[in-house]
């Protein structure tokens, strides 16, 4: 089976009241961990690549790794550009074998965001590639961009129909209180999401797939392990899993998770290296890290997103 677009999988997710996991990939172990989980859970999967990942691993390596995972596992996989900053990076990924791109014009004024998203759609659609855009602005850190809480902005539901109609995008990311990174809420702050906004967006765009970024739950067990084995992470609070479950039963069909994978990998690596101080074979310490990510992704698919058995 070749790489697929997310059209069918998001349509089925909408109708079935679950969400497809979109996990960020940066190297072979992460690709293998996620796709092994998808195979074991018989789940559809979106593997997403950021500009930072392309810089770290090179576009061609990531594409070939994902193609290898398709051949190895046989599960339906969408290869997606995460947070494309401009037309050029979207074009480069469309020309370079991706089946889905995000154009992130969320920091621009409405009209500029529309124009940019439209431009990408006009290039992507004739080439069989789908497009995600974003309205509203998430707080948090991605790559070198740090959006402060003050600069973050909830999505205005009154804008979504016009945005989707004029751009022709295939899915829309909205801001309802999630944020990027491991520090989503201040210590002592109660996690809250604006489900009223999600509900209103869903009412205005019936049948249309909504995307939730910044959806890591910041598994406390992993933070604890990191700190137990020499790390120094301050209190980190993520999105409670029951909130993600709720969002998945509503219009949210794609849920983006990266930080939880990073924490899982770091926790397993720290633990292994501290417990085995004389080992220096990367295969020895990368194996438990890969296994730990695989188990985390299986948990997300089964217990949070509801996409197990839906491939
Ligand atoms: O939303 C951003 C993702 O977590 C990717 O992060 O840009 O550091 O690769 P990155
Ligand atoms: P997290 O930082 O919450 O994992 O969000 C990832 C994301 O939104 C990737 O686009
Ligand atoms: Zn994101």
mmCIF file of N, CA, C and O in Angstrom, residues 149 154 177 179 183-192 235-238 240:
data_model
loop_
_atom_site.group_PDB
_atom_site.id
_atom_site.type_symbol
_atom_site.label_atom_id
_atom_site.label_comp_id
_atom_site.label_asym_id
_atom_site.label_seq_id
_atom_site.Cartn_x
_atom_site.Cartn_y
_atom_site.Cartn_z
ATOM 1 N N UNK A 149 1.612 33.549 26.194
ATOM 2 C CA UNK A 149 0.187 33.416 26.524
ATOM 3 C C UNK A 149 -0.588 34.656 26.083
ATOM 4 O O UNK A 149 -1.723 34.572 25.620
ATOM 5 N N UNK A 154 -7.854 32.574 21.003
ATOM 6 C CA UNK A 154 -8.823 31.526 20.674
ATOM 7 C C UNK A 154 -9.369 31.767 19.273
ATOM 8 O O UNK A 154 -9.448 32.903 18.804
ATOM 9 N N UNK A 177 -7.350 26.428 23.662
ATOM 10 C CA UNK A 177 -6.693 26.396 24.976
ATOM 11 C C UNK A 177 -5.565 25.397 25.092
ATOM 12 O O UNK A 177 -4.889 25.349 26.126
ATOM 13 N N UNK A 179 -1.754 24.081 23.912
ATOM 14 C CA UNK A 179 -0.566 24.844 23.516
ATOM 15 C C UNK A 179 0.592 23.878 23.295
ATOM 16 O O UNK A 179 0.564 22.741 23.781
ATOM 17 N N UNK A 183 4.879 22.654 28.913
ATOM 18 C CA UNK A 183 4.409 23.536 29.997
ATOM 19 C C UNK A 183 3.164 24.274 29.528
ATOM 20 O O UNK A 183 3.212 25.423 29.097
ATOM 21 N N UNK A 184 2.030 23.588 29.587
ATOM 22 C CA UNK A 184 0.819 24.135 28.990
ATOM 23 C C UNK A 184 0.012 24.985 29.951
ATOM 24 O O UNK A 184 -0.772 25.840 29.544
ATOM 25 N N UNK A 185 0.150 24.695 31.222
ATOM 26 C CA UNK A 185 -0.585 25.468 32.229
ATOM 27 C C UNK A 185 0.389 25.849 33.336
ATOM 28 O O UNK A 185 1.384 25.153 33.549
ATOM 29 N N UNK A 186 0.102 26.932 33.993
ATOM 30 C CA UNK A 186 0.989 27.361 35.079
ATOM 31 C C UNK A 186 0.805 26.413 36.273
ATOM 32 O O UNK A 186 -0.293 25.858 36.443
ATOM 33 N N UNK A 187 1.862 26.234 37.088
ATOM 34 C CA UNK A 187 1.720 25.352 38.262
ATOM 35 C C UNK A 187 0.503 25.788 39.092
ATOM 36 O O UNK A 187 0.326 26.975 39.353
ATOM 37 N N UNK A 188 -0.339 24.819 39.440
ATOM 38 C CA UNK A 188 -1.525 25.119 40.231
ATOM 39 C C UNK A 188 -2.737 25.490 39.393
ATOM 40 O O UNK A 188 -3.870 25.475 39.880
ATOM 41 N N UNK A 189 -2.502 25.818 38.111
ATOM 42 C CA UNK A 189 -3.611 26.201 37.237
ATOM 43 C C UNK A 189 -4.386 24.951 36.800
ATOM 44 O O UNK A 189 -3.784 23.917 36.505
ATOM 45 N N UNK A 190 -5.718 25.061 36.787
ATOM 46 C CA UNK A 190 -6.539 23.918 36.398
ATOM 47 C C UNK A 190 -6.651 23.876 34.865
ATOM 48 O O UNK A 190 -7.082 24.864 34.260
ATOM 49 N N UNK A 191 -6.260 22.743 34.236
ATOM 50 C CA UNK A 191 -6.379 22.674 32.774
ATOM 51 C C UNK A 191 -7.828 22.858 32.318
ATOM 52 O O UNK A 191 -8.743 22.250 32.879
ATOM 53 N N UNK A 192 -8.006 23.710 31.345
ATOM 54 C CA UNK A 192 -9.351 23.947 30.819
ATOM 55 C C UNK A 192 -9.292 24.144 29.322
ATOM 56 O O UNK A 192 -8.362 24.771 28.813
ATOM 57 N N UNK A 235 7.734 21.584 37.294
ATOM 58 C CA UNK A 235 6.369 21.053 37.152
ATOM 59 C C UNK A 235 5.863 21.278 35.736
ATOM 60 O O UNK A 235 5.918 22.399 35.227
ATOM 61 N N UNK A 236 5.387 20.213 35.111
ATOM 62 C CA UNK A 236 4.886 20.335 33.737
ATOM 63 C C UNK A 236 3.469 19.776 33.694
ATOM 64 O O UNK A 236 3.219 18.681 34.192
ATOM 65 N N UNK A 237 2.548 20.543 33.128
ATOM 66 C CA UNK A 237 1.148 20.115 33.096
ATOM 67 C C UNK A 237 0.645 20.105 31.663
ATOM 68 O O UNK A 237 0.817 21.077 30.924
ATOM 69 N N UNK A 238 0.024 18.969 31.264
ATOM 70 C CA UNK A 238 -0.484 18.846 29.899
ATOM 71 C C UNK A 238 -2.002 18.810 29.845
ATOM 72 O O UNK A 238 -2.690 19.156 30.810
ATOM 73 N N UNK A 240 -5.374 16.984 30.010
ATOM 74 C CA UNK A 240 -5.876 15.712 30.555
ATOM 75 C C UNK A 240 -6.440 14.823 29.450
ATOM 76 O O UNK A 240 -7.127 15.306 28.541
#
